PDB file of C-alpha atoms in Angstrom:
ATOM      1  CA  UNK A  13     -50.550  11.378  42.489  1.00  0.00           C
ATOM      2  CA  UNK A  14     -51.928   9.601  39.448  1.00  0.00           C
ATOM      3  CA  UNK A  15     -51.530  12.842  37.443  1.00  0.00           C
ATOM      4  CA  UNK A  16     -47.814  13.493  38.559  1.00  0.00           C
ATOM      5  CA  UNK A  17     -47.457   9.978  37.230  1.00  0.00           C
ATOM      6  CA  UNK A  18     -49.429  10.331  34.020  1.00  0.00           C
ATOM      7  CA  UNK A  19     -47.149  13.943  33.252  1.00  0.00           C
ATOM      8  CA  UNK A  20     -44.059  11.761  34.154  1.00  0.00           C
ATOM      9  CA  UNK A  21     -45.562   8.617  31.397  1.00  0.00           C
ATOM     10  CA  UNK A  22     -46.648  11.605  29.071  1.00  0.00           C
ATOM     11  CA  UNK A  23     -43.120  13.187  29.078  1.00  0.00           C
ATOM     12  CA  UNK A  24     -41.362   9.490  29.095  1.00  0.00           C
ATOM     13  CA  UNK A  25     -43.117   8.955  26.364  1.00  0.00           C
ATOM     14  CA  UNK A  26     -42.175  12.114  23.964  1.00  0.00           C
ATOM     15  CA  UNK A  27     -38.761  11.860  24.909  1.00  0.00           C
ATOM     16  CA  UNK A  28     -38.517   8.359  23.580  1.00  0.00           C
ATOM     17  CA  UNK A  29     -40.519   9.355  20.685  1.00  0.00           C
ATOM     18  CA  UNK A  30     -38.129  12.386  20.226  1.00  0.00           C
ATOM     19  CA  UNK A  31     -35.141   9.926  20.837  1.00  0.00           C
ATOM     20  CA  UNK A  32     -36.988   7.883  17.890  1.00  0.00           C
ATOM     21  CA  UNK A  33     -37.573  10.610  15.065  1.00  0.00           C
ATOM     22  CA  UNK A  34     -33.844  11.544  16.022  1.00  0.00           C
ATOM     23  CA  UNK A  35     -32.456   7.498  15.862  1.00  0.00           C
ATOM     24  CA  UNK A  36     -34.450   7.555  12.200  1.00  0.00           C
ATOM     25  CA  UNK A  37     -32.633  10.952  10.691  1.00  0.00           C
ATOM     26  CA  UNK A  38     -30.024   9.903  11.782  1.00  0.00           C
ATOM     27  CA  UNK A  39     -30.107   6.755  11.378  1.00  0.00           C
ATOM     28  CA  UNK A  40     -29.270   6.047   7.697  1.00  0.00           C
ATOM     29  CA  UNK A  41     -26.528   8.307   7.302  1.00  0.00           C
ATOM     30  CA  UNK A  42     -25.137   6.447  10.267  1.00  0.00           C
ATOM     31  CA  UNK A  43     -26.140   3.214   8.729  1.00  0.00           C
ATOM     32  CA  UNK A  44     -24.442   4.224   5.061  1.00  0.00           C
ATOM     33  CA  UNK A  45     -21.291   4.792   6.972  1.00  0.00           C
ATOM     34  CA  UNK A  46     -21.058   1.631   8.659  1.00  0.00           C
ATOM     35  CA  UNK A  47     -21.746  -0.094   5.610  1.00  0.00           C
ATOM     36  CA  UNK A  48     -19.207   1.477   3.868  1.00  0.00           C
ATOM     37  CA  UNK A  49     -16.727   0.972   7.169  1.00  0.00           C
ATOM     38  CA  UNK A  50     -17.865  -2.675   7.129  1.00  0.00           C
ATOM     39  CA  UNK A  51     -16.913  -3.350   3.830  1.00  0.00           C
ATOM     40  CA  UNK A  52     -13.396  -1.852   3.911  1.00  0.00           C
ATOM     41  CA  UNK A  53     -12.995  -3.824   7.166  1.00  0.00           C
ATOM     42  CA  UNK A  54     -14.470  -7.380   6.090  1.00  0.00           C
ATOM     43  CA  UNK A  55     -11.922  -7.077   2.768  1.00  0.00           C
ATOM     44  CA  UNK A  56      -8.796  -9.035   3.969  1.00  0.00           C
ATOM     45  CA  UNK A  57      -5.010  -7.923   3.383  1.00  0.00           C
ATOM     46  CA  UNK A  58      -3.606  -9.291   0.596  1.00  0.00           C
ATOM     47  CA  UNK A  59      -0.922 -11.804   2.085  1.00  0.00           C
ATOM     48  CA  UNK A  60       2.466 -12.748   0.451  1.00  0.00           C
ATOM     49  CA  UNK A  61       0.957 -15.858  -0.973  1.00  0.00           C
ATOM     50  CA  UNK A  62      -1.905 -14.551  -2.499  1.00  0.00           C
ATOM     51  CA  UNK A  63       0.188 -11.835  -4.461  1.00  0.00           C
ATOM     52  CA  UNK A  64       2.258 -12.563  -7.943  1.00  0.00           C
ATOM     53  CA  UNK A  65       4.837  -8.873  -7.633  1.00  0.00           C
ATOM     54  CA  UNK A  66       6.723  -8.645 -11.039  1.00  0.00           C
ATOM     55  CA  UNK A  67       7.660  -5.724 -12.922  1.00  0.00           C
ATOM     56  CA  UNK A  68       5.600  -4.247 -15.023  1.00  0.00           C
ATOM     57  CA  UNK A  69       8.164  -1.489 -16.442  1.00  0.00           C
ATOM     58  CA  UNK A  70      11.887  -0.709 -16.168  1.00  0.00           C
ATOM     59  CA  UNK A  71      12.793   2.720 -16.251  1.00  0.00           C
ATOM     60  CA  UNK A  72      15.511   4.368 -17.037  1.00  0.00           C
ATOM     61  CA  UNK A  73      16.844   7.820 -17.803  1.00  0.00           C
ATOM     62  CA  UNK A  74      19.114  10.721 -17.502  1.00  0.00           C
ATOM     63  CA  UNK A  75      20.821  11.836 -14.534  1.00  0.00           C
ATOM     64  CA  UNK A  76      21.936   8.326 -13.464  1.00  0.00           C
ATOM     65  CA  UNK A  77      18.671   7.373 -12.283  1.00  0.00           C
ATOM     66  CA  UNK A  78      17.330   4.141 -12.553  1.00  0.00           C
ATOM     67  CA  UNK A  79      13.690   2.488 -11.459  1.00  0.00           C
ATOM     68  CA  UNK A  80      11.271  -0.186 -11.845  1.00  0.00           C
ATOM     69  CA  UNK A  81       7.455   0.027 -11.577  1.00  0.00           C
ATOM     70  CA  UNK A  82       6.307  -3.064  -9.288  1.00  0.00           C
ATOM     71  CA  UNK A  83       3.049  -4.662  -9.924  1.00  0.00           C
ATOM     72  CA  UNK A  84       1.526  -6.725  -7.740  1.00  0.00           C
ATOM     73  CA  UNK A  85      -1.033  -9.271  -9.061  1.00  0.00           C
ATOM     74  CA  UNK A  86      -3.845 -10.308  -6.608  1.00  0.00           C
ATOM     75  CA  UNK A  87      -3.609 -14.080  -7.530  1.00  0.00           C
ATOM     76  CA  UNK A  88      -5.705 -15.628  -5.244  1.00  0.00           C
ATOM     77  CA  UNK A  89      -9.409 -16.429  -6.035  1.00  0.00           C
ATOM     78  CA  UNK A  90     -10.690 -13.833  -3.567  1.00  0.00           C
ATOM     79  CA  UNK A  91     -11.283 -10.351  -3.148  1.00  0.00           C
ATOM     80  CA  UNK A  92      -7.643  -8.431  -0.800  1.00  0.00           C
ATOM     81  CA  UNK A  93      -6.655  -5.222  -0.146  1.00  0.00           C
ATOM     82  CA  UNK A  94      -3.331  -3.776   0.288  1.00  0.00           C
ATOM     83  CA  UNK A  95      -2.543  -0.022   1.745  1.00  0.00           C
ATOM     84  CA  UNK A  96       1.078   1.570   2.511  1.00  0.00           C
ATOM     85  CA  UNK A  97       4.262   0.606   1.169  1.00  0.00           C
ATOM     86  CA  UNK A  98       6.338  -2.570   0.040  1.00  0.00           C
ATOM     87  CA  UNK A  99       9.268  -3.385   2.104  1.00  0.00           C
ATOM     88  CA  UNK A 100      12.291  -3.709   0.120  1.00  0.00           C
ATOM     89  CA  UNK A 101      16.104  -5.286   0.195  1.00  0.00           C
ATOM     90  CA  UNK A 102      18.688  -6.031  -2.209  1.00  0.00           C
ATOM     91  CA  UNK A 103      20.278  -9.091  -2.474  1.00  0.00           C
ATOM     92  CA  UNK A 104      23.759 -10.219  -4.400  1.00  0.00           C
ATOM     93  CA  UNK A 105      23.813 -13.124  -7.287  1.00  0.00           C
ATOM     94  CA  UNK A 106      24.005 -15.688  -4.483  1.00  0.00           C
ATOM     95  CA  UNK A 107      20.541 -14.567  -2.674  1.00  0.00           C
ATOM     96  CA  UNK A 108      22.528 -12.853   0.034  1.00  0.00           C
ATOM     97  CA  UNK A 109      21.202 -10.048   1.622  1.00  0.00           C
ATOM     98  CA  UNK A 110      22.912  -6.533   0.730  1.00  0.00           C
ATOM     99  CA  UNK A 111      22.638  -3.881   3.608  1.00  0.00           C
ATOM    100  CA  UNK A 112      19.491  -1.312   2.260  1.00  0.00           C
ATOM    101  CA  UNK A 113      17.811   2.296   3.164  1.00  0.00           C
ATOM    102  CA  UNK A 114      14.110   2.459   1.761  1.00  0.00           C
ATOM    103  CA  UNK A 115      12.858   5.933   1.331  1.00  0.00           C
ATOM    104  CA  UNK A 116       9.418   5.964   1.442  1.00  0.00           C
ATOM    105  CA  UNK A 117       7.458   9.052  -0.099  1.00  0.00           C
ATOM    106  CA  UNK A 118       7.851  10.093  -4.305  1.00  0.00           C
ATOM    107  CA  UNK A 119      10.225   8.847  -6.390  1.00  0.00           C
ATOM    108  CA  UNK A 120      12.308  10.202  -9.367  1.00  0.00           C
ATOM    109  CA  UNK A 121       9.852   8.905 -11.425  1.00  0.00           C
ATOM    110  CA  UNK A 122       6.452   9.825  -9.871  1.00  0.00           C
ATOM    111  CA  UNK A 123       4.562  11.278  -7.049  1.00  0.00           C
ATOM    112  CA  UNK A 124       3.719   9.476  -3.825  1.00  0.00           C
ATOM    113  CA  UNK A 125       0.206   8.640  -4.506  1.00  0.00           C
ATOM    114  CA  UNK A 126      -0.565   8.342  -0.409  1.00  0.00           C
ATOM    115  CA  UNK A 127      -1.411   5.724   1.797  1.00  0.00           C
ATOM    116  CA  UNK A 128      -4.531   4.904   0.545  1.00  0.00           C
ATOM    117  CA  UNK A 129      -6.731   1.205   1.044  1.00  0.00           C
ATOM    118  CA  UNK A 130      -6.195  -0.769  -2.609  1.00  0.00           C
ATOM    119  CA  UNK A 131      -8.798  -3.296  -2.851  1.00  0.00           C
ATOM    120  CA  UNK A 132      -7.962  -6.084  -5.742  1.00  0.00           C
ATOM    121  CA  UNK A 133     -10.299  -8.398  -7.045  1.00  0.00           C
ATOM    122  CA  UNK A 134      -8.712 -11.667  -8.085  1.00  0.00           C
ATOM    123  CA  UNK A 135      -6.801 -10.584 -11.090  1.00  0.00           C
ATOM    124  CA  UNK A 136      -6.442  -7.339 -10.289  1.00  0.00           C
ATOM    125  CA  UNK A 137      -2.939  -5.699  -9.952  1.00  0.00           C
ATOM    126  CA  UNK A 138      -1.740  -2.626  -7.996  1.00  0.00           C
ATOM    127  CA  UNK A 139       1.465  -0.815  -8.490  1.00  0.00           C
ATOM    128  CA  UNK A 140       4.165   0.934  -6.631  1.00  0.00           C
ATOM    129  CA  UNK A 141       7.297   2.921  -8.338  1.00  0.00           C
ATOM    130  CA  UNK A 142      10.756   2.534  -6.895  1.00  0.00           C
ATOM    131  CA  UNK A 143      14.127   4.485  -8.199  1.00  0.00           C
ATOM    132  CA  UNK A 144      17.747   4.377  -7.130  1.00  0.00           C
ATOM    133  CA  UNK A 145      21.044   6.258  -8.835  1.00  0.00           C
ATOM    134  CA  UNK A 146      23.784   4.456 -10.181  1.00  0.00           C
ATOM    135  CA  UNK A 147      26.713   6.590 -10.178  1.00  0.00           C
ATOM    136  CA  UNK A 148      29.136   3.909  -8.619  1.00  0.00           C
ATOM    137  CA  UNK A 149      28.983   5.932  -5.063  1.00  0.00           C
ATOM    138  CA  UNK A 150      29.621   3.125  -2.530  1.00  0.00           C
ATOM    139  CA  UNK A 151      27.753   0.951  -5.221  1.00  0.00           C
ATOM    140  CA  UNK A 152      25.801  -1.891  -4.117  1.00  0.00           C
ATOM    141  CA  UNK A 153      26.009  -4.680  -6.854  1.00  0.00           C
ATOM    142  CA  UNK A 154      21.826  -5.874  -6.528  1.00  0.00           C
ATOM    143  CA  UNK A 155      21.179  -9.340  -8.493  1.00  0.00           C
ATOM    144  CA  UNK A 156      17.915  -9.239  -7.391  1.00  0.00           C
ATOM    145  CA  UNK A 157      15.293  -6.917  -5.550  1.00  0.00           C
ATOM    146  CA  UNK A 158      13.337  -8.688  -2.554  1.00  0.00           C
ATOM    147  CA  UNK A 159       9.833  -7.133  -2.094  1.00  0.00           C
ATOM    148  CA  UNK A 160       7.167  -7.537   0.679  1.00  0.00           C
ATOM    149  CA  UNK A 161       3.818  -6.541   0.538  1.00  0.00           C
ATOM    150  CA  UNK A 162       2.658  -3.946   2.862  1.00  0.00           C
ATOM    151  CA  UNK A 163       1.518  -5.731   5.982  1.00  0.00           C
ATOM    152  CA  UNK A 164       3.278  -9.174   5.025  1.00  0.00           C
ATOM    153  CA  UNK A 165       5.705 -10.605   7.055  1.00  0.00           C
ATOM    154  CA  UNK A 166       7.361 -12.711   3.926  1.00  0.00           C
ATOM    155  CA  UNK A 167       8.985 -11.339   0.777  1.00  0.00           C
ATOM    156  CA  UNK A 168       8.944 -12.766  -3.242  1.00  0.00           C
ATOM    157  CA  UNK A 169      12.446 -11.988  -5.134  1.00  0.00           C
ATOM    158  CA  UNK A 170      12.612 -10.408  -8.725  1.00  0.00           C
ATOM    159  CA  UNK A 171      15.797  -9.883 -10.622  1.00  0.00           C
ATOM    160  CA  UNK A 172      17.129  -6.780 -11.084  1.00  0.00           C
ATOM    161  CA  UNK A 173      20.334  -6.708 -11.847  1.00  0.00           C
ATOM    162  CA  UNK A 174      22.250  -3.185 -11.559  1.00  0.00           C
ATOM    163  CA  UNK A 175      23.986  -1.014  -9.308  1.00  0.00           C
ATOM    164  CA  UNK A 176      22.142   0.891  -6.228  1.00  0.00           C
ATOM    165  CA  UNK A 177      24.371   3.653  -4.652  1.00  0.00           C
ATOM    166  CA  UNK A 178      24.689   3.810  -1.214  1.00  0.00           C
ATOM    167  CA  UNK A 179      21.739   0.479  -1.197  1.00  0.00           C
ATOM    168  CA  UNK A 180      19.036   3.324  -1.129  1.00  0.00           C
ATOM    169  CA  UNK A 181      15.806   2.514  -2.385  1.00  0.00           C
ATOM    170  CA  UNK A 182      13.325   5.114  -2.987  1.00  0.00           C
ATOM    171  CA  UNK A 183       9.485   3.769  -3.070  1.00  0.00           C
ATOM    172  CA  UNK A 184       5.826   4.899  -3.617  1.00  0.00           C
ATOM    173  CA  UNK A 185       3.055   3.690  -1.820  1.00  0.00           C
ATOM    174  CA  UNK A 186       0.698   0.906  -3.939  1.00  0.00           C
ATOM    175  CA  UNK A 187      -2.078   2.342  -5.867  1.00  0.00           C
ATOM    176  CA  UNK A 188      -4.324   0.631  -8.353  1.00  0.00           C
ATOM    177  CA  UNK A 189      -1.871   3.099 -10.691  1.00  0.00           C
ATOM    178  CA  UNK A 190       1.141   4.996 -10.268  1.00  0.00           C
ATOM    179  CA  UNK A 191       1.767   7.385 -13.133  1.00  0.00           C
ATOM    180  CA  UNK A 192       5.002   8.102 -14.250  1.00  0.00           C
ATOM    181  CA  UNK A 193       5.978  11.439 -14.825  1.00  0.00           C
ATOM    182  CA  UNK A 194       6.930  11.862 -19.156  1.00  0.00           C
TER     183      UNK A 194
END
């Protein structure tokens, strides 16, 4: 009986130690990842409030296309992170909302960069690229361009001032940089 037990504590004790050389080559890798899953994780969204959205470029061009390259400013004193797209609307010279369509995906002027995490530092800015026509086909006359952040419930205003047929909106997804195509 006593050597039925020692083969049982004998084999007890390699698995364990098996389970242990496995738990340490494994271990790290597993340990890198979390680390790296941790850190995406612990980084907050970037809310409304901490963000300062302007445009950074107007475009323009042939083809009656029409665009604006939105940059959004992490103003807040802390690290955020942002990842899909901005919600957009139109709104007439009295702040009233105009009845929009946002296509998400490329634009006229440049390639969907993907729905990617953007993590700003305080300071740092991230972009998105939006484009409309302006033919005068079922116009809608836009004052101003309201834009949320992805993940925000709450939108800041910028002007904009032209014509968007049929209210459609075409929109990137934020990256620290959206090129646009020359």
């Amino acid at each position: 009986m006593i050597r039925h037990k020692s083969r049982t504590s004998a084999a007890v004790a390699g698995a364990a130690g098996a389970a242990l050389a496995l738990a340490t080559a494994v271990g790290p890798a597993h340990a890198a990842t979390s680390a790296a899953d941790r850190t995406e994780t612990a980084v907050a969204t970037c809310g409304t409030s901490d963000l300062r959205i302007g445009a950074a470029e107007r475009l323009g061009g042939g083809m009656n296309h029409a665009g604006v390259t939105l940059e959004l400013t992490n103003a807040s004193g802390r690290t955020c992170a942002l990842r899909g797209y901005p919600g957009l609307g139109l709104e007439d010279a009295r702040h009233t909302p105009l009845p929009t369509r946002t296509v998400r995906g490329s634009t006229w002027y440049a390639d969907d960069p993907g729905n990617r995490l953007v993590v700003l530092g305080p300071g740092r800015a991230a972009q998105a690229n939006v484009s409309w026509t302006h033919t005068g086909t079922q116009p809608r006359k836009a004052a101003y361009l309201q834009v949320t952040p992805p993940a925000a419930t709450t939108h800041r205003t910028i002007a904009l001032d032209d014509v968007v047929d049929f209210g459609e909106l075409h929109v990137t997804a934020v990256a620290h940089r959206v090129p646009v195509r020359g």
